[in-house]
């Protein structure tokens, strides 16, 4: 049997073939060279889905909440794609397996597609692979895309930046408000969720967050970030969260969603360019080997990087680049 082609898979994707959807996401994840051409063929179908990122400390209840949100969206006849991203883990570890089990009641529903991603090895990093996977789900025709990632570091922020709306999920105890502020989670939030509202300390966390938001975000131009109290385990407050998600979406639509998305796409081009240029220099042009030799001679890393980049740039003629 011949190897599956980009065109064949794009065609199947547009026909609603879930196998093709899964395969194209794997291509994105593994940096397969067929991914780019396959996405090109369906890219005019990208841009219709609403993308919502869920982030927050480990164990805050993100998966439970995403499952409840997906359930509510399904009741509203919307189709849902779920991406559980774990950038910190090189393999699909126990947590993701747990996610799959927790999300199991959604997994049998044909209106839901669930996928976990854990590879760090993808071209351009996990954030680029996540956006690519969202694009594939979008082209496939899923109306709502929910992305879950643990909010602990830069890679995770990059992942949530794939979304139009970012929901930060906190809970009383381990992931309290102060820690969230330290981790910079409030800055990325369009919506704050206090999950586990059934536990003591939830009211306090909620009022702390309202106060913190008031202090930090006095600007009139920014979205008034709501604090939504939820108990994902029982589904309480989920409809309020959906209403806030819809409000944020409407707010974006009133602003300039295409311009915001363009800005994000521009960043993707830049990230892809960074990665393509640096890997070409590193391997094809031998900069990696040269850097190794210079390190062995005792030169400092920043000095080597500075010299090598100066050398690479000196060899480029601006005239050549400016011609269209
Ligand atoms: N009491 C209570 N427990 C909850 C609630 N929501 C989730 N949990 C519990 O919190 C634990 C963690 O839930 P998960 O949904 O796995 O949390 P997570 O944020 O996805 O965790 P990681 O993906 O591992 O970071 C589980 O034992 C859930 O049953 C809630 O509303 N109330
Ligand atoms: Mg989870």
JSON list of N, CA, C and O and ligand atoms in Angstrom, two decimals, residues 57-64 95 99 102 148 150 195-196 198-199 231-233, ligand 1:
[
{"chain": "A", "resi": 57, "resn": "UNK", "atom": "N", "xyz": [-3.45, 25.63, 38.15]},
{"chain": "A", "resi": 57, "resn": "UNK", "atom": "CA", "xyz": [-2.54, 24.74, 38.85]},
{"chain": "A", "resi": 57, "resn": "UNK", "atom": "C", "xyz": [-2.95, 23.27, 38.73]},
{"chain": "A", "resi": 57, "resn": "UNK", "atom": "O", "xyz": [-4.12, 23.00, 38.47]},
{"chain": "A", "resi": 58, "resn": "UNK", "atom": "N", "xyz": [-2.00, 22.36, 38.93]},
{"chain": "A", "resi": 58, "resn": "UNK", "atom": "CA", "xyz": [-2.32, 20.93, 38.89]},
{"chain": "A", "resi": 58, "resn": "UNK", "atom": "C", "xyz": [-3.43, 20.60, 39.87]},
{"chain": "A", "resi": 58, "resn": "UNK", "atom": "O", "xyz": [-3.44, 21.11, 40.99]},
{"chain": "A", "resi": 59, "resn": "UNK", "atom": "N", "xyz": [-4.38, 19.83, 39.42]},
{"chain": "A", "resi": 59, "resn": "UNK", "atom": "CA", "xyz": [-5.43, 19.36, 40.31]},
{"chain": "A", "resi": 59, "resn": "UNK", "atom": "C", "xyz": [-6.53, 20.36, 40.61]},
{"chain": "A", "resi": 59, "resn": "UNK", "atom": "O", "xyz": [-7.41, 20.09, 41.45]},
{"chain": "A", "resi": 60, "resn": "UNK", "atom": "N", "xyz": [-6.53, 21.50, 39.93]},
{"chain": "A", "resi": 60, "resn": "UNK", "atom": "CA", "xyz": [-7.57, 22.51, 40.19]},
{"chain": "A", "resi": 60, "resn": "UNK", "atom": "C", "xyz": [-8.95, 22.07, 39.70]},
{"chain": "A", "resi": 60, "resn": "UNK", "atom": "O", "xyz": [-9.95, 22.66, 40.07]},
{"chain": "A", "resi": 61, "resn": "UNK", "atom": "N", "xyz": [-8.95, 21.04, 38.86]},
{"chain": "A", "resi": 61, "resn": "UNK", "atom": "CA", "xyz": [-10.23, 20.53, 38.35]},
{"chain": "A", "resi": 61, "resn": "UNK", "atom": "C", "xyz": [-10.48, 20.90, 36.90]},
{"chain": "A", "resi": 61, "resn": "UNK", "atom": "O", "xyz": [-11.62, 20.90, 36.44]},
{"chain": "A", "resi": 62, "resn": "UNK", "atom": "N", "xyz": [-9.40, 21.14, 36.17]},
{"chain": "A", "resi": 62, "resn": "UNK", "atom": "CA", "xyz": [-9.53, 21.56, 34.78]},
{"chain": "A", "resi": 62, "resn": "UNK", "atom": "C", "xyz": [-10.22, 20.50, 33.92]},
{"chain": "A", "resi": 62, "resn": "UNK", "atom": "O", "xyz": [-11.15, 20.80, 33.17]},
{"chain": "A", "resi": 63, "resn": "UNK", "atom": "N", "xyz": [-9.75, 19.25, 34.06]},
{"chain": "A", "resi": 63, "resn": "UNK", "atom": "CA", "xyz": [-10.33, 18.19, 33.23]},
{"chain": "A", "resi": 63, "resn": "UNK", "atom": "C", "xyz": [-11.79, 17.97, 33.56]},
{"chain": "A", "resi": 63, "resn": "UNK", "atom": "O", "xyz": [-12.63, 17.80, 32.66]},
{"chain": "A", "resi": 64, "resn": "UNK", "atom": "N", "xyz": [-12.09, 17.98, 34.86]},
{"chain": "A", "resi": 64, "resn": "UNK", "atom": "CA", "xyz": [-13.47, 17.78, 35.27]},
{"chain": "A", "resi": 64, "resn": "UNK", "atom": "C", "xyz": [-14.33, 18.90, 34.69]},
{"chain": "A", "resi": 64, "resn": "UNK", "atom": "O", "xyz": [-15.43, 18.66, 34.17]},
{"chain": "A", "resi": 95, "resn": "UNK", "atom": "N", "xyz": [-1.37, 11.26, 34.30]},
{"chain": "A", "resi": 95, "resn": "UNK", "atom": "CA", "xyz": [-2.37, 12.33, 34.39]},
{"chain": "A", "resi": 95, "resn": "UNK", "atom": "C", "xyz": [-3.26, 12.34, 33.15]},
{"chain": "A", "resi": 95, "resn": "UNK", "atom": "O", "xyz": [-4.47, 12.49, 33.25]},
{"chain": "A", "resi": 99, "resn": "UNK", "atom": "N", "xyz": [-7.13, 11.75, 32.57]},
{"chain": "A", "resi": 99, "resn": "UNK", "atom": "CA", "xyz": [-8.01, 12.67, 31.85]},
{"chain": "A", "resi": 99, "resn": "UNK", "atom": "C", "xyz": [-8.92, 11.90, 30.91]},
{"chain": "A", "resi": 99, "resn": "UNK", "atom": "O", "xyz": [-10.10, 12.16, 30.81]},
{"chain": "A", "resi": 102, "resn": "UNK", "atom": "N", "xyz": [-11.57, 10.23, 32.85]},
{"chain": "A", "resi": 102, "resn": "UNK", "atom": "CA", "xyz": [-12.58, 11.18, 33.34]},
{"chain": "A", "resi": 102, "resn": "UNK", "atom": "C", "xyz": [-13.46, 11.69, 32.22]},
{"chain": "A", "resi": 102, "resn": "UNK", "atom": "O", "xyz": [-14.61, 12.01, 32.41]},
{"chain": "A", "resi": 148, "resn": "UNK", "atom": "N", "xyz": [-6.90, 22.12, 27.26]},
{"chain": "A", "resi": 148, "resn": "UNK", "atom": "CA", "xyz": [-6.52, 22.10, 28.68]},
{"chain": "A", "resi": 148, "resn": "UNK", "atom": "C", "xyz": [-5.01, 21.98, 28.83]},
{"chain": "A", "resi": 148, "resn": "UNK", "atom": "O", "xyz": [-4.38, 21.14, 28.21]},
{"chain": "A", "resi": 150, "resn": "UNK", "atom": "N", "xyz": [-1.78, 22.57, 32.07]},
{"chain": "A", "resi": 150, "resn": "UNK", "atom": "CA", "xyz": [-1.44, 23.00, 33.42]},
{"chain": "A", "resi": 150, "resn": "UNK", "atom": "C", "xyz": [-0.71, 24.34, 33.33]},
{"chain": "A", "resi": 150, "resn": "UNK", "atom": "O", "xyz": [0.17, 24.51, 32.50]},
{"chain": "A", "resi": 195, "resn": "UNK", "atom": "N", "xyz": [-13.05, 27.02, 41.16]},
{"chain": "A", "resi": 195, "resn": "UNK", "atom": "CA", "xyz": [-13.67, 25.69, 41.15]},
{"chain": "A", "resi": 195, "resn": "UNK", "atom": "C", "xyz": [-13.69, 25.13, 42.58]},
{"chain": "A", "resi": 195, "resn": "UNK", "atom": "O", "xyz": [-13.08, 25.70, 43.48]},
{"chain": "A", "resi": 196, "resn": "UNK", "atom": "N", "xyz": [-14.40, 24.03, 42.75]},
{"chain": "A", "resi": 196, "resn": "UNK", "atom": "CA", "xyz": [-14.56, 23.37, 44.05]},
{"chain": "A", "resi": 196, "resn": "UNK", "atom": "C", "xyz": [-15.25, 24.33, 45.03]},
{"chain": "A", "resi": 196, "resn": "UNK", "atom": "O", "xyz": [-14.83, 24.46, 46.19]},
{"chain": "A", "resi": 198, "resn": "UNK", "atom": "N", "xyz": [-17.75, 23.92, 46.42]},
{"chain": "A", "resi": 198, "resn": "UNK", "atom": "CA", "xyz": [-18.33, 23.15, 47.52]},
{"chain": "A", "resi": 198, "resn": "UNK", "atom": "C", "xyz": [-17.38, 23.06, 48.72]},
{"chain": "A", "resi": 198, "resn": "UNK", "atom": "O", "xyz": [-17.78, 22.68, 49.82]},
{"chain": "A", "resi": 199, "resn": "UNK", "atom": "N", "xyz": [-16.12, 23.40, 48.52]},
{"chain": "A", "resi": 199, "resn": "UNK", "atom": "CA", "xyz": [-15.15, 23.29, 49.61]},
{"chain": "A", "resi": 199, "resn": "UNK", "atom": "C", "xyz": [-15.03, 24.61, 50.38]},
{"chain": "A", "resi": 199, "resn": "UNK", "atom": "O", "xyz": [-15.27, 25.68, 49.83]},
{"chain": "A", "resi": 231, "resn": "UNK", "atom": "N", "xyz": [-18.70, 24.43, 40.73]},
{"chain": "A", "resi": 231, "resn": "UNK", "atom": "CA", "xyz": [-18.32, 23.14, 41.30]},
{"chain": "A", "resi": 231, "resn": "UNK", "atom": "C", "xyz": [-18.40, 22.13, 40.15]},
{"chain": "A", "resi": 231, "resn": "UNK", "atom": "O", "xyz": [-19.48, 21.62, 39.84]},
{"chain": "A", "resi": 232, "resn": "UNK", "atom": "N", "xyz": [-17.25, 21.92, 39.53]},
{"chain": "A", "resi": 232, "resn": "UNK", "atom": "CA", "xyz": [-17.23, 21.08, 38.33]},
{"chain": "A", "resi": 232, "resn": "UNK", "atom": "C", "xyz": [-17.74, 19.68, 38.64]},
{"chain": "A", "resi": 232, "resn": "UNK", "atom": "O", "xyz": [-18.38, 19.03, 37.81]},
{"chain": "A", "resi": 233, "resn": "UNK", "atom": "N", "xyz": [-17.46, 19.22, 39.86]},
{"chain": "A", "resi": 233, "resn": "UNK", "atom": "CA", "xyz": [-17.84, 17.86, 40.23]},
{"chain": "A", "resi": 233, "resn": "UNK", "atom": "C", "xyz": [-19.35, 17.68, 40.18]},
{"chain": "A", "resi": 233, "resn": "UNK", "atom": "O", "xyz": [-19.84, 16.59, 39.86]},
{"chain": "B", "resi": 1, "resn": "LIG", "atom": "N1", "xyz": [-14.67, 18.81, 45.84]},
{"chain": "B", "resi": 1, "resn": "LIG", "atom": "C1", "xyz": [-14.50, 18.96, 44.54]},
{"chain": "B", "resi": 1, "resn": "LIG", "atom": "N2", "xyz": [-13.57, 18.24, 43.91]},
{"chain": "B", "resi": 1, "resn": "LIG", "atom": "C2", "xyz": [-13.41, 18.43, 42.59]},
{"chain": "B", "resi": 1, "resn": "LIG", "atom": "C3", "xyz": [-14.18, 19.36, 41.86]},
{"chain": "B", "resi": 1, "resn": "LIG", "atom": "N3", "xyz": [-13.78, 19.34, 40.57]},
{"chain": "B", "resi": 1, "resn": "LIG", "atom": "C4", "xyz": [-12.78, 18.44, 40.49]},
{"chain": "B", "resi": 1, "resn": "LIG", "atom": "N4", "xyz": [-12.56, 17.88, 41.68]},
{"chain": "B", "resi": 1, "resn": "LIG", "atom": "C5", "xyz": [-11.59, 16.84, 42.03]},
{"chain": "B", "resi": 1, "resn": "LIG", "atom": "O1", "xyz": [-10.28, 17.38, 41.95]},
{"chain": "B", "resi": 1, "resn": "LIG", "atom": "C6", "xyz": [-9.36, 16.39, 41.49]},
{"chain": "B", "resi": 1, "resn": "LIG", "atom": "C7", "xyz": [-8.57, 16.91, 40.32]},
{"chain": "B", "resi": 1, "resn": "LIG", "atom": "O2", "xyz": [-9.47, 17.08, 39.24]},
{"chain": "B", "resi": 1, "resn": "LIG", "atom": "P1", "xyz": [-8.98, 17.15, 37.73]},
{"chain": "B", "resi": 1, "resn": "LIG", "atom": "O3", "xyz": [-10.16, 17.51, 36.91]},
{"chain": "B", "resi": 1, "resn": "LIG", "atom": "O4", "xyz": [-8.21, 15.96, 37.37]},
{"chain": "B", "resi": 1, "resn": "LIG", "atom": "O5", "xyz": [-7.99, 18.37, 37.85]},
{"chain": "B", "resi": 1, "resn": "LIG", "atom": "P2", "xyz": [-6.95, 18.90, 36.75]},
{"chain": "B", "resi": 1, "resn": "LIG", "atom": "O6", "xyz": [-6.80, 20.35, 37.02]},
{"chain": "B", "resi": 1, "resn": "LIG", "atom": "O7", "xyz": [-7.38, 18.50, 35.40]},
{"chain": "B", "resi": 1, "resn": "LIG", "atom": "O8", "xyz": [-5.65, 18.13, 37.15]},
{"chain": "B", "resi": 1, "resn": "LIG", "atom": "P3", "xyz": [-4.28, 17.98, 36.29]},
{"chain": "B", "resi": 1, "resn": "LIG", "atom": "O9", "xyz": [-4.67, 17.83, 34.85]},
{"chain": "B", "resi": 1, "resn": "LIG", "atom": "O10", "xyz": [-3.63, 16.78, 36.84]},
{"chain": "B", "resi": 1, "resn": "LIG", "atom": "O11", "xyz": [-3.51, 19.25, 36.54]},
{"chain": "B", "resi": 1, "resn": "LIG", "atom": "C8", "xyz": [-10.18, 15.15, 41.17]},
{"chain": "B", "resi": 1, "resn": "LIG", "atom": "O12", "xyz": [-10.11, 14.28, 42.26]},
{"chain": "B", "resi": 1, "resn": "LIG", "atom": "C9", "xyz": [-11.58, 15.71, 41.02]},
{"chain": "B", "resi": 1, "resn": "LIG", "atom": "O13", "xyz": [-12.57, 14.76, 41.32]},
{"chain": "B", "resi": 1, "resn": "LIG", "atom": "C10", "xyz": [-15.19, 20.10, 42.58]},
{"chain": "B", "resi": 1, "resn": "LIG", "atom": "O14", "xyz": [-15.91, 20.92, 42.03]},
{"chain": "B", "resi": 1, "resn": "LIG", "atom": "N5", "xyz": [-15.28, 19.86, 43.90]}
]
